[in-house]
PDB file of C-alpha atoms in Angstrom:
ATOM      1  CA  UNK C   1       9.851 -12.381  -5.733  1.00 76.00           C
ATOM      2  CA  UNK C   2      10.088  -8.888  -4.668  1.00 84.00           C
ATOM      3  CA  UNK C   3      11.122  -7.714  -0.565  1.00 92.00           C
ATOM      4  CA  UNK C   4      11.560  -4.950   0.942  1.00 96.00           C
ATOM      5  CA  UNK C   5      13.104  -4.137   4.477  1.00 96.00           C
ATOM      6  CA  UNK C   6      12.601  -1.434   6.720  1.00 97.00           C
ATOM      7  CA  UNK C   7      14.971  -1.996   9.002  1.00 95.00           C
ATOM      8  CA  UNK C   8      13.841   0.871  11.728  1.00 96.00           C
ATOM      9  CA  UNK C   9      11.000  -0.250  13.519  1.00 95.00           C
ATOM     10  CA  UNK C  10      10.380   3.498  15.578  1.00 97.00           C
ATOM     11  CA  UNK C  11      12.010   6.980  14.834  1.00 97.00           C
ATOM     12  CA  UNK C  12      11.822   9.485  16.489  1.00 97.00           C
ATOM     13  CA  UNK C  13      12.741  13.610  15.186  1.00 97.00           C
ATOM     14  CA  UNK C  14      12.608  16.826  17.116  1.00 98.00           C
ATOM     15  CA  UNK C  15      10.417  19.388  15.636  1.00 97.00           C
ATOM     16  CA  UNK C  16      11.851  21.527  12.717  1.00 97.00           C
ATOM     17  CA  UNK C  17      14.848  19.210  12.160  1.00 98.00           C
ATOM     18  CA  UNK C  18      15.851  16.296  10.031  1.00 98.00           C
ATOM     19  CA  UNK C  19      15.112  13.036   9.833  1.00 98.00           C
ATOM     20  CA  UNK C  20      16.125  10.050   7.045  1.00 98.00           C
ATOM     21  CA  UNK C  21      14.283   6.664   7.269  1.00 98.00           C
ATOM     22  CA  UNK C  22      15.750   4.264   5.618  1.00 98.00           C
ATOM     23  CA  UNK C  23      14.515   0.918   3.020  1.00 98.00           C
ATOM     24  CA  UNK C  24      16.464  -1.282   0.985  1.00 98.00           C
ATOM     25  CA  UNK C  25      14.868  -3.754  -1.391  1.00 97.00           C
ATOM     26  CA  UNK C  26      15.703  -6.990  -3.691  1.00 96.00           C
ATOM     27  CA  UNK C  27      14.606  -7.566  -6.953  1.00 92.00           C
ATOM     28  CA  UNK C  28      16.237  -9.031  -9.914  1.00 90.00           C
ATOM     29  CA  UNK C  29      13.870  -6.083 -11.890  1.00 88.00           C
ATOM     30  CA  UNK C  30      15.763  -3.770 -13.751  1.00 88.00           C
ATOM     31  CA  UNK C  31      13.022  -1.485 -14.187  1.00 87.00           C
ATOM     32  CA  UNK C  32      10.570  -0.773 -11.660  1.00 90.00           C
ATOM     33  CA  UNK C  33       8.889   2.140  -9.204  1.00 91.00           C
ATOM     34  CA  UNK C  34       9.220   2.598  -5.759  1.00 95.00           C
ATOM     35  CA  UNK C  35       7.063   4.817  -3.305  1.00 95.00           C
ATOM     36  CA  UNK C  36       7.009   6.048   0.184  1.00 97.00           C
ATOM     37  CA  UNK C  37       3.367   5.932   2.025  1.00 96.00           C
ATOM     38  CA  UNK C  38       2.712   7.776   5.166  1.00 96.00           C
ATOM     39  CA  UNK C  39      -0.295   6.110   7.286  1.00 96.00           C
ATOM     40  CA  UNK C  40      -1.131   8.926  10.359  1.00 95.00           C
ATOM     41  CA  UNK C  41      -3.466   7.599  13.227  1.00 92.00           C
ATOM     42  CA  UNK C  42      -6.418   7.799  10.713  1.00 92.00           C
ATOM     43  CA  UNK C  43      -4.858   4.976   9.160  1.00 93.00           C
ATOM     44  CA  UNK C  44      -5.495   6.602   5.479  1.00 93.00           C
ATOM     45  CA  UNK C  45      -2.942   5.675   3.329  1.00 94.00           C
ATOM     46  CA  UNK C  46      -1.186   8.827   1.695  1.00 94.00           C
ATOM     47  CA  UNK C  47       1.540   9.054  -1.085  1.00 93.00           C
ATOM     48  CA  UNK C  48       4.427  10.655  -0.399  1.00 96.00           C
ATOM     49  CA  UNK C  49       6.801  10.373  -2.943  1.00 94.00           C
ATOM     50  CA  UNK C  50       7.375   8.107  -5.986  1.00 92.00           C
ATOM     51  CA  UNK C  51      10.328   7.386  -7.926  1.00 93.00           C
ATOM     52  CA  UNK C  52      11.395   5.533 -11.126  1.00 90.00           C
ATOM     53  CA  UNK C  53      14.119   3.279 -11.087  1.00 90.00           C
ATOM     54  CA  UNK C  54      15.222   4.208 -14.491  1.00 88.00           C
ATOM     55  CA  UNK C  55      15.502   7.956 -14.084  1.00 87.00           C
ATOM     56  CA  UNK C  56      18.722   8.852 -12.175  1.00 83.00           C
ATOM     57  CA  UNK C  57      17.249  12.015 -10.506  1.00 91.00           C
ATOM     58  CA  UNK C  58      15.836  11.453  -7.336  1.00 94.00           C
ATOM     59  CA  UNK C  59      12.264  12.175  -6.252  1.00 93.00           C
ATOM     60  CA  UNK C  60      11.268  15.247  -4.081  1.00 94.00           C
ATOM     61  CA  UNK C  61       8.400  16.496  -3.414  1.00 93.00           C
ATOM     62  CA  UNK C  62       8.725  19.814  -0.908  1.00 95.00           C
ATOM     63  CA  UNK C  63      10.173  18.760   2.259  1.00 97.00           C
ATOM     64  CA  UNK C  64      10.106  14.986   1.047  1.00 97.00           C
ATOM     65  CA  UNK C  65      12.851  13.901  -0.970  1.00 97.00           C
ATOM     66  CA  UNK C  66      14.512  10.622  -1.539  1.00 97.00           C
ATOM     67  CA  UNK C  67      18.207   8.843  -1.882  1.00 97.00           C
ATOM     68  CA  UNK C  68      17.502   6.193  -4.462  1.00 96.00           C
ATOM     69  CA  UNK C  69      20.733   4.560  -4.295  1.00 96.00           C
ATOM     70  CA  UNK C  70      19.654   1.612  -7.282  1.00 95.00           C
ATOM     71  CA  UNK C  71      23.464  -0.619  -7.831  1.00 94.00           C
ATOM     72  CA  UNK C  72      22.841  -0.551  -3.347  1.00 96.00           C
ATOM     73  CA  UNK C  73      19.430  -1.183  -3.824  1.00 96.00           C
ATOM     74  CA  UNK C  74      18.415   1.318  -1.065  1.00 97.00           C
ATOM     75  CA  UNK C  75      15.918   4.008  -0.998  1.00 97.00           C
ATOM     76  CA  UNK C  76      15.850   5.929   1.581  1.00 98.00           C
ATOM     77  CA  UNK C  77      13.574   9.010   2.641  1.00 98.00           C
ATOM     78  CA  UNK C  78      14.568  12.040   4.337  1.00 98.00           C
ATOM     79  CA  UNK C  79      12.189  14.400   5.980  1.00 98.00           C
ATOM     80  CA  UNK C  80      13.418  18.098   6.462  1.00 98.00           C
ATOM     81  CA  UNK C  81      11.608  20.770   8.695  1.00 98.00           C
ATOM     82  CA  UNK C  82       9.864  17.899  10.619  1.00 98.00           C
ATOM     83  CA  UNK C  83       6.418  18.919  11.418  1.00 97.00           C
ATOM     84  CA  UNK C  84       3.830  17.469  13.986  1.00 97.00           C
ATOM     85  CA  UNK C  85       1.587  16.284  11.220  1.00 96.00           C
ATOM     86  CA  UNK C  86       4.621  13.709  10.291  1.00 97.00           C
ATOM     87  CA  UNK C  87       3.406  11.724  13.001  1.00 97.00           C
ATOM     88  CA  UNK C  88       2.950   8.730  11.099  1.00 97.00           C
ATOM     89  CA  UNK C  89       3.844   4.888  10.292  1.00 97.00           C
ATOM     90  CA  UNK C  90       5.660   5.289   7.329  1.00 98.00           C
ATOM     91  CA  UNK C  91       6.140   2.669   4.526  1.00 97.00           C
ATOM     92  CA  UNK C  92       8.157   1.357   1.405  1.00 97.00           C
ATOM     93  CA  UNK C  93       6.996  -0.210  -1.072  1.00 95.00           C
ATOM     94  CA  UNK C  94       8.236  -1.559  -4.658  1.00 94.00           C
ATOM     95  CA  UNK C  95       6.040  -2.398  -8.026  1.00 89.00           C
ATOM     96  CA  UNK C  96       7.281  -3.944 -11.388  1.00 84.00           C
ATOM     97  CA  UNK C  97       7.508  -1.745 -13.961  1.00 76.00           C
ATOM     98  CA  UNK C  98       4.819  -2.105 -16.692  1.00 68.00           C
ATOM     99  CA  UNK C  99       7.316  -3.246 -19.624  1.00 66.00           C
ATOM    100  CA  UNK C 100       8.396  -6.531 -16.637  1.00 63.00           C
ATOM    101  CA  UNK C 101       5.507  -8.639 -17.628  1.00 61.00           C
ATOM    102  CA  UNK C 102       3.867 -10.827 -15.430  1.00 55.00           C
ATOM    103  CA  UNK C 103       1.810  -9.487 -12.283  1.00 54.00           C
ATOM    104  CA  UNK C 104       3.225  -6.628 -12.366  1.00 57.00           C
ATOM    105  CA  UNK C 105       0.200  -4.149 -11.192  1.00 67.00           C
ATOM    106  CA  UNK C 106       1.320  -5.699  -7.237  1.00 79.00           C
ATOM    107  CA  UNK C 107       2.680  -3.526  -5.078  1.00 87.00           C
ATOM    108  CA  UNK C 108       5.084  -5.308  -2.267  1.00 91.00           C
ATOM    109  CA  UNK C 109       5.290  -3.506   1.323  1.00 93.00           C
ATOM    110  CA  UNK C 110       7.886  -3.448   3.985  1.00 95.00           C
ATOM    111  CA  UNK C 111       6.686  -3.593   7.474  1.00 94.00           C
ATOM    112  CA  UNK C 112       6.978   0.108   8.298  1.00 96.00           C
ATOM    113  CA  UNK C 113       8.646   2.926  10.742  1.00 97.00           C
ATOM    114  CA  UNK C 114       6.798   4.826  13.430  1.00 96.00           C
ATOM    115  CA  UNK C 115       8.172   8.261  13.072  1.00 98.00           C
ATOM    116  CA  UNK C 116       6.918  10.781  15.965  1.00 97.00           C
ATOM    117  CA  UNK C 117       7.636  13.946  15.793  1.00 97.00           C
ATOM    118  CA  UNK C 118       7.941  15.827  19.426  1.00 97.00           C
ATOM    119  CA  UNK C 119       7.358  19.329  19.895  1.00 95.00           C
TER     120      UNK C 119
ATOM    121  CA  UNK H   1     -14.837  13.759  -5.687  1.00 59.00           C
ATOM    122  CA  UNK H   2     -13.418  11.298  -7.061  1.00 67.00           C
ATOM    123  CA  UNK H   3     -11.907   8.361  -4.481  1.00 92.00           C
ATOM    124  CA  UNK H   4     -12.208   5.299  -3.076  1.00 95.00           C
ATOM    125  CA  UNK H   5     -15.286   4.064  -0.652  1.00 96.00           C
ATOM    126  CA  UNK H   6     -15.030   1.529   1.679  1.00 97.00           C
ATOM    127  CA  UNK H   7     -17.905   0.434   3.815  1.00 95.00           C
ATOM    128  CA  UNK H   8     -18.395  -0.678   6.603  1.00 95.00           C
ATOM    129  CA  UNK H   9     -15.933   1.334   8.791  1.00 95.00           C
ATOM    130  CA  UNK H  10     -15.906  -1.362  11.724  1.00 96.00           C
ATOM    131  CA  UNK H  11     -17.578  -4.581  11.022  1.00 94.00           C
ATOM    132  CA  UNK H  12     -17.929  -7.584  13.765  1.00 92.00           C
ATOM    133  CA  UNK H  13     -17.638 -11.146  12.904  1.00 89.00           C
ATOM    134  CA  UNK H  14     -19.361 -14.220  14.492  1.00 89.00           C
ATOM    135  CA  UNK H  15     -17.615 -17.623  14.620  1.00 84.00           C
ATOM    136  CA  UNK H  16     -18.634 -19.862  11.654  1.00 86.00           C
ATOM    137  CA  UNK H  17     -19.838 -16.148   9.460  1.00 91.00           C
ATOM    138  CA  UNK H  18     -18.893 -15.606   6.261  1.00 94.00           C
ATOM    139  CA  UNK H  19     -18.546 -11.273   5.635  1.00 95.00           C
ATOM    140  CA  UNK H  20     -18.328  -8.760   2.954  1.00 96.00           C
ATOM    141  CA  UNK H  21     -16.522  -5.846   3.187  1.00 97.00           C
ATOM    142  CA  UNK H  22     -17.462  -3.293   0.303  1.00 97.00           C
ATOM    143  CA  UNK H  23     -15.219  -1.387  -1.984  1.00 98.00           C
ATOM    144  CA  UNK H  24     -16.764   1.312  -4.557  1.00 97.00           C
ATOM    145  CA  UNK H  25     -14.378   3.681  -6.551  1.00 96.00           C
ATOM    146  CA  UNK H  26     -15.366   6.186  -8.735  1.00 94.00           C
ATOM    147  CA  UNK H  27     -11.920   6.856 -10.327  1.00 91.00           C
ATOM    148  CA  UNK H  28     -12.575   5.223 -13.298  1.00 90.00           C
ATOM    149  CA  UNK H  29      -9.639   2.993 -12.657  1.00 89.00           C
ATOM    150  CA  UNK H  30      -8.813  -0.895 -13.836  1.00 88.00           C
ATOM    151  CA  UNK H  31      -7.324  -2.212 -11.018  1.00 90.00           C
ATOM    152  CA  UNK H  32      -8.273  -2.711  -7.985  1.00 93.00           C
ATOM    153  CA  UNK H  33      -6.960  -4.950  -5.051  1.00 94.00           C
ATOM    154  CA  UNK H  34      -7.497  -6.263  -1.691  1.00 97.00           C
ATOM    155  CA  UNK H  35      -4.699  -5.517   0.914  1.00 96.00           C
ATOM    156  CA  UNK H  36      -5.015  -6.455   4.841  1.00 97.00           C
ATOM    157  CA  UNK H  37      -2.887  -4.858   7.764  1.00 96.00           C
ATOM    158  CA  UNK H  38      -1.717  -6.413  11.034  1.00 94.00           C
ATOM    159  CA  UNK H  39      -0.224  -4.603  13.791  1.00 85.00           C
ATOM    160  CA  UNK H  40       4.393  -5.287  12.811  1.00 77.00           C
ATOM    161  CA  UNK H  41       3.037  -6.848   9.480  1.00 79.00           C
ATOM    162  CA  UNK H  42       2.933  -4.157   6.970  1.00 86.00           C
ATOM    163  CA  UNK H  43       0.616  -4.338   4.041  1.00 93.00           C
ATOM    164  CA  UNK H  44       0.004  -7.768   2.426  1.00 93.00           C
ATOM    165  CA  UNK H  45      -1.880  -8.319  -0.608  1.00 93.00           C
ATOM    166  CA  UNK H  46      -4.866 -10.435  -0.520  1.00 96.00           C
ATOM    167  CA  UNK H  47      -6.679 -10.302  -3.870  1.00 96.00           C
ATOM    168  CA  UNK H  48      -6.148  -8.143  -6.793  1.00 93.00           C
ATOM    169  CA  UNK H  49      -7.863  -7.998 -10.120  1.00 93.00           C
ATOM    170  CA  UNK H  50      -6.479  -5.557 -13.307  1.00 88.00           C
ATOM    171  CA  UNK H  51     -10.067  -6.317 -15.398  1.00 89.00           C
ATOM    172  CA  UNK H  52     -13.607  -6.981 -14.640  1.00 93.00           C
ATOM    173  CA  UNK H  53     -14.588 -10.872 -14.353  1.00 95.00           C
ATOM    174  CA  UNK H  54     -10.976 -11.306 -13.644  1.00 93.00           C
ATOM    175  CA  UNK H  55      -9.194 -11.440 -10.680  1.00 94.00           C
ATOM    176  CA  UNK H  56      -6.058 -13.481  -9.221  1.00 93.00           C
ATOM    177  CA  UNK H  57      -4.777 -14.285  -6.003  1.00 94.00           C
ATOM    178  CA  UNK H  58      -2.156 -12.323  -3.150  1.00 92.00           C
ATOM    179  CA  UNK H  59       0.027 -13.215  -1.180  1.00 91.00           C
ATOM    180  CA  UNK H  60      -2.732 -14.358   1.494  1.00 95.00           C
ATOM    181  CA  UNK H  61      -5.967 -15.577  -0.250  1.00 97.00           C
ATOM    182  CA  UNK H  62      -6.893 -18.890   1.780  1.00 96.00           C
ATOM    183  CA  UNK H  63     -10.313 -17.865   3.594  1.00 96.00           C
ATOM    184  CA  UNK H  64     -10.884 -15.400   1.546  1.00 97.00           C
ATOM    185  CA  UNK H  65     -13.401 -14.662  -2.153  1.00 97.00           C
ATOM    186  CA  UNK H  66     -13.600 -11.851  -4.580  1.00 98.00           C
ATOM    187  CA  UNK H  67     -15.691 -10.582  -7.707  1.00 97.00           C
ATOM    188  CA  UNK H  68     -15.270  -8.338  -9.884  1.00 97.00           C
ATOM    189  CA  UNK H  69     -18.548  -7.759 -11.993  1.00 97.00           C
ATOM    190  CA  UNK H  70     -18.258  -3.892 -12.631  1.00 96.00           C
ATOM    191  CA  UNK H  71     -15.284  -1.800 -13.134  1.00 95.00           C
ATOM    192  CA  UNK H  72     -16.420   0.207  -9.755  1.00 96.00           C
ATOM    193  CA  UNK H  73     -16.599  -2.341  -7.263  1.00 97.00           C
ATOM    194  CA  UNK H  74     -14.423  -4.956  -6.133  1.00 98.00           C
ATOM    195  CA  UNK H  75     -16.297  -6.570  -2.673  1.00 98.00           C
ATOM    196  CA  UNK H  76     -14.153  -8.829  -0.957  1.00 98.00           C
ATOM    197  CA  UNK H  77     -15.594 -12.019   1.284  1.00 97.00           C
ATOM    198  CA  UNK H  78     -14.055 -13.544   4.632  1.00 96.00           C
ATOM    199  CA  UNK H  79     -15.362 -16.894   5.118  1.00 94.00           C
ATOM    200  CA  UNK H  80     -15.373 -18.721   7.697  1.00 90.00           C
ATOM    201  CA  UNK H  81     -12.077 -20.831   6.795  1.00 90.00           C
ATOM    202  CA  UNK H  82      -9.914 -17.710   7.407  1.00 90.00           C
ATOM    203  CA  UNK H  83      -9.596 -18.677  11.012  1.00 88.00           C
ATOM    204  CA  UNK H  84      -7.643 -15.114  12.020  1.00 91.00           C
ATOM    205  CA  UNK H  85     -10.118 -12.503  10.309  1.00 93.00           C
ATOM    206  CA  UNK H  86      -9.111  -9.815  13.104  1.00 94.00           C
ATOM    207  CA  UNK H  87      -7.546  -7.069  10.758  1.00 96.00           C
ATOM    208  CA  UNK H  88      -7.699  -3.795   8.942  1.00 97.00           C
ATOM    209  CA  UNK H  89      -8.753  -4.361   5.309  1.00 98.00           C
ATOM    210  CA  UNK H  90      -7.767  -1.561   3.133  1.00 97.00           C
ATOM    211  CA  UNK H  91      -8.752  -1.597  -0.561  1.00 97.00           C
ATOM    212  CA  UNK H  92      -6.989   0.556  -3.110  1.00 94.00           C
ATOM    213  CA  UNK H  93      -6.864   1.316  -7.264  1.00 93.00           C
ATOM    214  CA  UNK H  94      -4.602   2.201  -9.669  1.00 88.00           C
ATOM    215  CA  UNK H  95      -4.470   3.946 -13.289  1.00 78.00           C
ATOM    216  CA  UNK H  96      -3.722   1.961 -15.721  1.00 68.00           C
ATOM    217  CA  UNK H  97       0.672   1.368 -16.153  1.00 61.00           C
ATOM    218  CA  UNK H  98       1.755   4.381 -18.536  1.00 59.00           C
ATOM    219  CA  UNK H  99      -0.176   7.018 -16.663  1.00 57.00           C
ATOM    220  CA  UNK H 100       1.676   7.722 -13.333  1.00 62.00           C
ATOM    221  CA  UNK H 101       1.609   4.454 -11.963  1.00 71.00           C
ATOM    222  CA  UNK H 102       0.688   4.477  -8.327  1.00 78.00           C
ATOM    223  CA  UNK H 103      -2.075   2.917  -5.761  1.00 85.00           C
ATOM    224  CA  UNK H 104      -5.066   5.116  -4.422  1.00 90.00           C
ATOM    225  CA  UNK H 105      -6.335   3.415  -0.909  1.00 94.00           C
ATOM    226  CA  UNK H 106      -9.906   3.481   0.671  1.00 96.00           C
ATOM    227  CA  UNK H 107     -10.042   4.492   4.409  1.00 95.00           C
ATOM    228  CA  UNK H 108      -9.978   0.836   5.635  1.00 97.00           C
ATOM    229  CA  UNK H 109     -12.410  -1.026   7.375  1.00 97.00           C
ATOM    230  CA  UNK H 110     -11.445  -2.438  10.790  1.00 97.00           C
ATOM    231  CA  UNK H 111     -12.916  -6.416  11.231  1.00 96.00           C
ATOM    232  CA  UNK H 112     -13.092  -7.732  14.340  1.00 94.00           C
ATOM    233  CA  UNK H 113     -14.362 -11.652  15.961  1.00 88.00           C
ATOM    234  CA  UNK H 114     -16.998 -11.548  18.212  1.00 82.00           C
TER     235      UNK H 114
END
């Protein structure tokens, strides 16, 4: 079976700078995807950014972009030119890849960081 | 627009009341599942199904049902064995694997016990 671990519970950034959350999963998968949700006080779920494990560039997407570390098993997301719509629980989350067999349409969560952004 | 519907937005639960909590997506996706959200818990998957009339369990199923009898809606059931109900229920689909594999979620409906 699939984990994941977020092992910051709360973050906090300062407007306009930096900030890197970080996830590490295990999985004896060699293939597989692995995403970064944002959930703001609405609670909608929103993609982020997605990566595949088999393509050695990692994801961005604008100010999102990821460190897929895969041998460390880490994935970590870093958020540049923090804005106050970051505010949000943010969450990792790992799926087989379609060639794994099995279940593998499931996608497995960690528990999440509360990032807050402050002005 | 395409998306995800979930209805209700807040439902209320009496002691011994069985529920449904509606999902309805227009995306013309095959799977569909059933996550639930407590506060420190993360996401964990109830039900999901990757066909209609076919369906398998989560992580969490005791207490709850599921059916899957059209390719739009997947309406999940808390009965009155799931004896902690309290939770927000969020309901999401995905393209089928080869196209961009990734989950679309509902808004969430937020079920409480009377």
């Amino acid at each position: 079976a699939q984990t994941v671990t977020q092992s910051q519970p709360e973050m906090s950034v300062q407007e306009a700078e930096t900030v890197t959350l970080s996830c590490t999963y295990d999985t004896s998968e060699n293939n597989y995807y692995l995403f970064w949700y944002k959930q703001p006080p609405s609670r909608q779920m929103i993609l982020v950014i997605r990566q595949e494990a088999y393509k050695q560039q990692n994801a961005t997407e604008n100010r999102f972009s990821v460190n897929f570390q895969k041998a460390a098993k880490s994935f970590s997301l870093k958020i540049s030119d923090s804005q106050l719509g970051d505010t949000a629980m943010y969450f990792c989350a790992f799926m087989k890849h379609r060639n794994s067999g099995g279940s593998n349409y499931k996608l497995t969560f960690g528990k999440g960081t509360l990032l807050t952004v402050n002005p | 627009d395409g998306g995800i519907t979930q209805s209700p937005k807040y439902l209320f639960r009496k002691e011994g009341q069985n529920v449904t909590l509606s999902c309805e997506q227009n995306l013309n996706h095959d799977a569909m599942y059933w996550y639930r959200q407590d506060p420190g818990q993360g996401l964990r998957l109830i039900y999901y199904s990757q066909i209609v009339n076919d369906f398998q369990k989560g992580d969490i199923a005791e207490g709850y049902s599921v059916s899957r009898e059209k390719k739009e809606s997947f309406p999940l059931t808390v009965t009155s064995a799931q004896k902690n109900p309290t939770a927000f229920y969020l309901c999401a689909s995905s393209a089928p694997q080869g196209t961009n594999e990734k989950l679309f979620f509902g808004s969430g409906t937020q079920l409480s016990v009377l």
